PDB file of C-alpha atoms in Angstrom:
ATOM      1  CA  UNK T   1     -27.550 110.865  11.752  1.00 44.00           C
ATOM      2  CA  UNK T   2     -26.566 114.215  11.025  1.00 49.00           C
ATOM      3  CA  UNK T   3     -26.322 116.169  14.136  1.00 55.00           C
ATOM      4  CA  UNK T   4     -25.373 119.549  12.658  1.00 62.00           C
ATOM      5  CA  UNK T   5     -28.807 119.745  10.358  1.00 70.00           C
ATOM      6  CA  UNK T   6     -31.484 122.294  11.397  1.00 83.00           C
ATOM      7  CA  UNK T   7     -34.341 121.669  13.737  1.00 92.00           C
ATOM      8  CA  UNK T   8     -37.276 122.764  12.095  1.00 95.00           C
ATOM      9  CA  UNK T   9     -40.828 122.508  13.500  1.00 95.00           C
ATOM     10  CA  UNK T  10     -44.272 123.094  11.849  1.00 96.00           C
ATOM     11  CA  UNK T  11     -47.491 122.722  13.723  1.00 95.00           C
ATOM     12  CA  UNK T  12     -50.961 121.923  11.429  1.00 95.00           C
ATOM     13  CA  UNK T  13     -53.704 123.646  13.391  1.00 94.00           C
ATOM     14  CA  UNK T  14     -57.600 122.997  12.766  1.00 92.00           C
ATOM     15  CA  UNK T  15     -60.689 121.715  13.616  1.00 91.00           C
ATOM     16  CA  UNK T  16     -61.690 117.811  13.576  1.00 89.00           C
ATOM     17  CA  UNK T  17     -61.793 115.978  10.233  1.00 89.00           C
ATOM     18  CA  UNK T  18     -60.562 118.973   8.491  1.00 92.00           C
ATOM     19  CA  UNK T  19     -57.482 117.001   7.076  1.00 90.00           C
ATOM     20  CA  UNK T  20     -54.541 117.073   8.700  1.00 90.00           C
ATOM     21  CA  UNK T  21     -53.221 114.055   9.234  1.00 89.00           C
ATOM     22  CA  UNK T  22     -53.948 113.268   5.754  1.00 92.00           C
ATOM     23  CA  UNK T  23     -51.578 116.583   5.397  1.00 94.00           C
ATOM     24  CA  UNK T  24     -49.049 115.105   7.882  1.00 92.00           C
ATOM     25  CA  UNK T  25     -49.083 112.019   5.890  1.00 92.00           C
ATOM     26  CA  UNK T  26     -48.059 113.612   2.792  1.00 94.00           C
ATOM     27  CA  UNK T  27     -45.694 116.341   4.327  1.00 95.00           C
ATOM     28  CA  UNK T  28     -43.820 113.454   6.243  1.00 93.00           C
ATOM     29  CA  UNK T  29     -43.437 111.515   2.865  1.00 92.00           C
ATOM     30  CA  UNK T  30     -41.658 114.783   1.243  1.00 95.00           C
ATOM     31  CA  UNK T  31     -39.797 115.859   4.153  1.00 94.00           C
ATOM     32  CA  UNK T  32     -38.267 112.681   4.885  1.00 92.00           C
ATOM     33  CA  UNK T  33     -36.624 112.973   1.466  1.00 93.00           C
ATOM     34  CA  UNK T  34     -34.535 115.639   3.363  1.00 93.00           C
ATOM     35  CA  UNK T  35     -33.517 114.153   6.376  1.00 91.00           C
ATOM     36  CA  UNK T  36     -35.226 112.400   9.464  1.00 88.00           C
ATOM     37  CA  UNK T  37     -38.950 113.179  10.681  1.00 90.00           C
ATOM     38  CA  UNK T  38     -40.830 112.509  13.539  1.00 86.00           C
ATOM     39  CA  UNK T  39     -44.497 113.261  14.277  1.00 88.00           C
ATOM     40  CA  UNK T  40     -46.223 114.507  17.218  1.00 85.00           C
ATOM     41  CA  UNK T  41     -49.901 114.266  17.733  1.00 81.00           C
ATOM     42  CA  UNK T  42     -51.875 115.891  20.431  1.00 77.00           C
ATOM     43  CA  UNK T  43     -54.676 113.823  21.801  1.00 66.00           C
ATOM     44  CA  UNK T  44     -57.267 115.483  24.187  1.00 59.00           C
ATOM     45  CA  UNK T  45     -58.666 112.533  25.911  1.00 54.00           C
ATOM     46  CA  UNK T  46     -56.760 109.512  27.640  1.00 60.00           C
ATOM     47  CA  UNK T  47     -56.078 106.369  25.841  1.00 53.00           C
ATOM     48  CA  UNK T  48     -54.478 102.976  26.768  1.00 60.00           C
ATOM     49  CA  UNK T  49     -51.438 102.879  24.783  1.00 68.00           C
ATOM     50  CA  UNK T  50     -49.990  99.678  27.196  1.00 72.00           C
ATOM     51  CA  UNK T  51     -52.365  97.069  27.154  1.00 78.00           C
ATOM     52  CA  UNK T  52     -52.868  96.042  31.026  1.00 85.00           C
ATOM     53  CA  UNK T  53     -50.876  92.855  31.713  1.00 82.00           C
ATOM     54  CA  UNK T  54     -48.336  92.850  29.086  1.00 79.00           C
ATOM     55  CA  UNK T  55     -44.985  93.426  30.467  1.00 74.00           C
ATOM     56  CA  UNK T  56     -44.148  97.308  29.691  1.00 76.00           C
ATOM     57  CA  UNK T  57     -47.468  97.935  31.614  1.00 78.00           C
ATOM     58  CA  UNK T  58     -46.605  95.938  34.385  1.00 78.00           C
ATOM     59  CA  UNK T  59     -42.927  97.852  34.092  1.00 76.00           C
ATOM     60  CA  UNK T  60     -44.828 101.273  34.059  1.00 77.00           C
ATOM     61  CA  UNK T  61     -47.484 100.335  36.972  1.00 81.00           C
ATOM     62  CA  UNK T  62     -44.685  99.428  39.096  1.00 76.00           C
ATOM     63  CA  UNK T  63     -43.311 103.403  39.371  1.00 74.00           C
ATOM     64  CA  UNK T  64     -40.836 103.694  35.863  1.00 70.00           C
ATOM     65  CA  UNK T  65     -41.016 106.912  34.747  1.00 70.00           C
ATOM     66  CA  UNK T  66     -39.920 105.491  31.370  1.00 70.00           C
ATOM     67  CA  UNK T  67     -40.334 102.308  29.300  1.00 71.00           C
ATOM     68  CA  UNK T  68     -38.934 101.373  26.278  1.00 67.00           C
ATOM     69  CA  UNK T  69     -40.239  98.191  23.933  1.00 73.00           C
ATOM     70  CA  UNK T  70     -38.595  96.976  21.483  1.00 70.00           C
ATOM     71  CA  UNK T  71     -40.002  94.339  19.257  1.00 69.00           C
ATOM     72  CA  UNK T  72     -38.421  92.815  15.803  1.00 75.00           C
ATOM     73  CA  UNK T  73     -39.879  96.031  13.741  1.00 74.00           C
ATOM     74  CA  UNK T  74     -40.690  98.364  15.809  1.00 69.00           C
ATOM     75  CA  UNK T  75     -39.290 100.576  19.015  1.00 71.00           C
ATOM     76  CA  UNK T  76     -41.483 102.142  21.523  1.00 70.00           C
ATOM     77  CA  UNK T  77     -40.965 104.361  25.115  1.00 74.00           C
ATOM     78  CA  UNK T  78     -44.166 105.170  27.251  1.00 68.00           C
ATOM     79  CA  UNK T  79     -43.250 108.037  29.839  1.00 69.00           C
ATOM     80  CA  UNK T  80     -45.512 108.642  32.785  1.00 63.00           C
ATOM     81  CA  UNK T  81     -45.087 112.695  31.769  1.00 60.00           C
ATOM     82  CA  UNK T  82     -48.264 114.044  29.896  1.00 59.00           C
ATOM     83  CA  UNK T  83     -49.857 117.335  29.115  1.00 52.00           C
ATOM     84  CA  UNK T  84     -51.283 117.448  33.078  1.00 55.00           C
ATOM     85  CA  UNK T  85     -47.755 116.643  34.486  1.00 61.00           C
ATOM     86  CA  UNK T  86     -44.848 117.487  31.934  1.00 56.00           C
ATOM     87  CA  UNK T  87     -41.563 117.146  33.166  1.00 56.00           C
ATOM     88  CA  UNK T  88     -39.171 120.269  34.129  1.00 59.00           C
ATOM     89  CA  UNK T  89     -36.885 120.805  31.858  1.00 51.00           C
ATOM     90  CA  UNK T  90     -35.440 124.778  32.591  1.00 44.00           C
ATOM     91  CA  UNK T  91     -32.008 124.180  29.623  1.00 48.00           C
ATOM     92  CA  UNK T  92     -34.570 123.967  26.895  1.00 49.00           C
ATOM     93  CA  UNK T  93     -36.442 126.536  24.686  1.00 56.00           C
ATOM     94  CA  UNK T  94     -39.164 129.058  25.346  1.00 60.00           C
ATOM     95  CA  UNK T  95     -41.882 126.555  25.062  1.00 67.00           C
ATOM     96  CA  UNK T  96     -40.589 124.555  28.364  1.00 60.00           C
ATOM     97  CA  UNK T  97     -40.951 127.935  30.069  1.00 67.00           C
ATOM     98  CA  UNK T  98     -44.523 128.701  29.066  1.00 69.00           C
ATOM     99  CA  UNK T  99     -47.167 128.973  31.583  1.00 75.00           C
ATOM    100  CA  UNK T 100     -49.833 125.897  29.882  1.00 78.00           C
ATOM    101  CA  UNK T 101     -48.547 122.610  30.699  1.00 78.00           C
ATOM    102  CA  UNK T 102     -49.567 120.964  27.404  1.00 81.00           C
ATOM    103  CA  UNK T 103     -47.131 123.444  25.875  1.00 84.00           C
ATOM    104  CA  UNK T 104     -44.392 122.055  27.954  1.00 81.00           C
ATOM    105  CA  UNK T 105     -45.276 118.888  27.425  1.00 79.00           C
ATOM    106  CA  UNK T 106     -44.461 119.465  23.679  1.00 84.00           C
ATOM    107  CA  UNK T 107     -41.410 121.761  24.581  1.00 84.00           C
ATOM    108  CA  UNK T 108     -39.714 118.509  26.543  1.00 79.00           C
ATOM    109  CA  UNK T 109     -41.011 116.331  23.315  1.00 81.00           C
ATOM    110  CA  UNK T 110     -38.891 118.201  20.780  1.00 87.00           C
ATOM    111  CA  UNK T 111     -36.146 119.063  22.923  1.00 85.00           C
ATOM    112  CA  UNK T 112     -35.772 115.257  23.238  1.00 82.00           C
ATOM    113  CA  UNK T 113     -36.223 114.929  19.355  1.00 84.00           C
ATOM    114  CA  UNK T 114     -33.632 117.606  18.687  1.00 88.00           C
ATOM    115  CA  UNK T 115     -31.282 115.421  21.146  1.00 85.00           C
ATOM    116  CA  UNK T 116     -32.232 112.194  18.585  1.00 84.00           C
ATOM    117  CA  UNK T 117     -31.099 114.234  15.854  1.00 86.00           C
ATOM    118  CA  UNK T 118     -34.345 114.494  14.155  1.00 88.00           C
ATOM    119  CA  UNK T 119     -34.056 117.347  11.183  1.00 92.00           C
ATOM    120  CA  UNK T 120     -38.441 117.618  11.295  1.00 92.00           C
ATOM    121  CA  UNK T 121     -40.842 117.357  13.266  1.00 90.00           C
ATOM    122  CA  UNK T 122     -44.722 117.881  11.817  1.00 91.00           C
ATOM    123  CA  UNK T 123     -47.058 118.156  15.096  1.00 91.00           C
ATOM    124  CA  UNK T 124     -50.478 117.607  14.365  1.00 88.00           C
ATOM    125  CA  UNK T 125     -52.504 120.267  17.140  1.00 85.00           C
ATOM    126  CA  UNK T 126     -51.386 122.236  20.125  1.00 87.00           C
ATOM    127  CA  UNK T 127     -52.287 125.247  17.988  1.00 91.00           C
ATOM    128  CA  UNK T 128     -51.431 127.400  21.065  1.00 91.00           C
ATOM    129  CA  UNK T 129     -48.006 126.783  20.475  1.00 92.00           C
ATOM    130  CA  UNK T 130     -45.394 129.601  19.267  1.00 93.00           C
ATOM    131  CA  UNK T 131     -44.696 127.825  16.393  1.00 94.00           C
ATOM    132  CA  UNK T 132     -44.631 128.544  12.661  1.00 96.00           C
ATOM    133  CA  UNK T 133     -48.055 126.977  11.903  1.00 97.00           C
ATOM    134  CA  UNK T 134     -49.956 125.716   8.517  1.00 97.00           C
ATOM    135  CA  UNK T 135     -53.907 126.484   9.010  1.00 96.00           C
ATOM    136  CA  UNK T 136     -56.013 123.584   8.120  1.00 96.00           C
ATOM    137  CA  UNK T 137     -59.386 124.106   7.155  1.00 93.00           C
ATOM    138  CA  UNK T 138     -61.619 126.693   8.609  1.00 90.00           C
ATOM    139  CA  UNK T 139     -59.445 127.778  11.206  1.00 86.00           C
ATOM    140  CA  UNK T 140     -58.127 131.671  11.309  1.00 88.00           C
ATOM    141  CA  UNK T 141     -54.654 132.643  11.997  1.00 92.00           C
ATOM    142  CA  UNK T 142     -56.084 134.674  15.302  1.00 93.00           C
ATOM    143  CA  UNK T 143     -56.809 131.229  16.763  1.00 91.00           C
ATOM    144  CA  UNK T 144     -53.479 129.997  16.542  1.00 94.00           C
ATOM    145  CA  UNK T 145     -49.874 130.625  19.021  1.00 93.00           C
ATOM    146  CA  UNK T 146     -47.281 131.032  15.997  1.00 94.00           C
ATOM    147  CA  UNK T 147     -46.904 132.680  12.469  1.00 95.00           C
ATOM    148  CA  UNK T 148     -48.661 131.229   9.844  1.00 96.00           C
ATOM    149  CA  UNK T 149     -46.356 129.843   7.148  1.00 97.00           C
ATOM    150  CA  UNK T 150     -49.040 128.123   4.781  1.00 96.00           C
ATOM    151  CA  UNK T 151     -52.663 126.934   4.589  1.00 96.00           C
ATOM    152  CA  UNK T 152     -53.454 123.131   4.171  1.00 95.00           C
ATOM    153  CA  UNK T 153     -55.214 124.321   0.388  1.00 95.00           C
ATOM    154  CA  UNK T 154     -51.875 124.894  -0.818  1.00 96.00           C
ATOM    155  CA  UNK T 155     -49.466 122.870  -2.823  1.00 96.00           C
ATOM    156  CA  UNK T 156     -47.382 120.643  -1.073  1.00 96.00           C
ATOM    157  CA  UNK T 157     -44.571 121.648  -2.847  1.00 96.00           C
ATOM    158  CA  UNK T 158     -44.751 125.150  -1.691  1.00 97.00           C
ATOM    159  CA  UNK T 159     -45.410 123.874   1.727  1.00 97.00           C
ATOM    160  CA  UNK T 160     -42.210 121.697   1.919  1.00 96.00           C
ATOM    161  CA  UNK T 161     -40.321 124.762   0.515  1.00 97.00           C
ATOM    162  CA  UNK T 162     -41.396 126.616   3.084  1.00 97.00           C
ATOM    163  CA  UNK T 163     -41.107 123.818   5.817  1.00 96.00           C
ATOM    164  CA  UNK T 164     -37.168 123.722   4.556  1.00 96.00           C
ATOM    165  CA  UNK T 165     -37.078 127.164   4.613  1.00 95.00           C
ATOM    166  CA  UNK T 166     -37.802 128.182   8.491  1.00 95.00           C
ATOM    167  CA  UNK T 167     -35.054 129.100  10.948  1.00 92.00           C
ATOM    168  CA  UNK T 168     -34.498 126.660  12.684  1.00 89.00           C
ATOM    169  CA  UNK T 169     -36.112 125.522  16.090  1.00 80.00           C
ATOM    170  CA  UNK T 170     -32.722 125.507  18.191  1.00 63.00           C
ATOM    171  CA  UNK T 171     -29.347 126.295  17.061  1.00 47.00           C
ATOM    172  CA  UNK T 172     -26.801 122.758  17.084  1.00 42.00           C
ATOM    173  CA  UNK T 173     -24.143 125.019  16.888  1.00 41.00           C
TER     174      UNK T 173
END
């Protein structure tokens, strides 16, 4: 893990079935040429990640605020933190002190990233967010929180160029 690589963060803002997580998918393949990526997807209705039962449900019921699985391929955590209750977090960036608790949610998401040494992150949604942004589909650039830095039409080279390119999300120095 390379601690001292930038943190850089693009968001991919549109409308349903417009294509972006076909556009994550294929960002995520390039980036991760480049150094460790992690996704984040917003999801505007509740879902049952933790089937009711098993024992990481039972661990969560019973008052943990976090839960980790780990299985023979894969690793897991379920925190009890979502957009309606994000946790505090007042050391972080400007996104933990915004007003919206779904964008503190995400601010406490990639501060915890940045701590996991994680060189990208691609989130898919939360186009309120202050962050450099790739439109998808029909949406305009007045509908979004951050700077536009590409449109999902364009080549994914020149997207990963300017993915690479940004300043980056907090300074490791």
């Amino acid at each position: 893990m390379n601690r001292n690589a930038p943190f850089r963060v693009v968001c991919l803002a549109g409308p349903s079935d417009s294509g972006k997580t076909t556009l994550v998918e294929e960002l995520v393949s390039r980036l991760s040429e480049h150094g460790r990526v992690a996704t984040v997807k917003s999801i505007h209705h509740d879902i049952e990640i933790d089937t009711p039962g098993t024992d990481t449900h039972r661990h969560r019921t019973a008052g943990a605020d976090t839960v980790v699985g780990i299985t023979p391929e894969l690793t897991f955590d379920i925190s009890t933190h979502g957009k309606r209750d994000p946790p505090d977090r007042p050391d972080g960036t400007a996104l933990l002190e915004s007003e919206d608790p779904e964008i503190r949610a995400l601010g406490s998401t990639l501060t915890r990233l940045e701590r996991q040494g994680y060189a990208f992150v691609v989130v898919e949604g939360f186009s309120a967010a202050p962050l450099p942004t790739v439109l998808v589909g029909d949406r305009e650039p007045a509908a979004v929180g951050g700077d536009v830095i590409g449109r999902g039409e364009d080549d994914v080279d020149a997207l990963v160029a300017a993915i690479r390119g940004l300043e980056p999300l907090v300074d490791r120095d």
